[in-house]
Amino acid sequence: MGMSYRRYLSGERIYGCSTCKTHLAAIHSMISRAFNGQHGRAYLFDTVVNITEGEPCERAMTTGHHTVRDIYCCKCGSTLGWKYDKAYEQSQKYKEGKFILERRLLVDVQ
Ligand SMILES: [Zn+2]
């Protein structure tokens, strides 16, 4: 919050915050739909805009140990998912620097 400048995305399909419809990610930056969040299905994205990041924390997941940060909508402050800072398992390294958005917290804005 406290950010007055927001980016607008363009493309085939844009996902936004389900609360305030701020643009968050475009379908072309989606890496995978096969993730699970805290509220069910979640998507992995390469690039997400208009978010603020929380403090890093350690989390044990079914795919191993990770350092993650919760991510929030920069306009309304809703929690949207998390960002992977670090993956400890070699097979999970591709997720580093990538973002999880929970499907339930997203809305199609275009
Ligand atoms: Zn929002």
PDB file of C-alpha atoms and ligand atoms in Angstrom, residues 17 19-22 73 75-78, ligand 1:
ATOM      1  CA  CYS A  17      -7.130  -8.876  -7.814  1.00  0.00           C
ATOM      2  CA  THR A  19     -11.207  -7.450  -4.529  1.00  0.00           C
ATOM      3  CA  CYS A  20     -10.214  -4.324  -6.482  1.00  0.00           C
ATOM      4  CA  LYS A  21      -9.464  -5.602 -10.043  1.00  0.00           C
ATOM      5  CA  THR A  22      -5.941  -4.182 -10.079  1.00  0.00           C
ATOM      6  CA  CYS A  73      -2.190  -6.347  -3.752  1.00  0.00           C
ATOM      7  CA  LYS A  75      -3.957  -1.156  -3.874  1.00  0.00           C
ATOM      8  CA  CYS A  76      -6.225  -2.970  -1.403  1.00  0.00           C
ATOM      9  CA  GLY A  77      -3.693  -5.027   0.579  1.00  0.00           C
ATOM     10  CA  SER A  78      -5.389  -8.400  -0.033  1.00  0.00           C
TER      11      SER A  78
HETATM   12 ZN    ZN B   1      -6.647  -5.475  -4.707  1.00  0.00          ZN
END
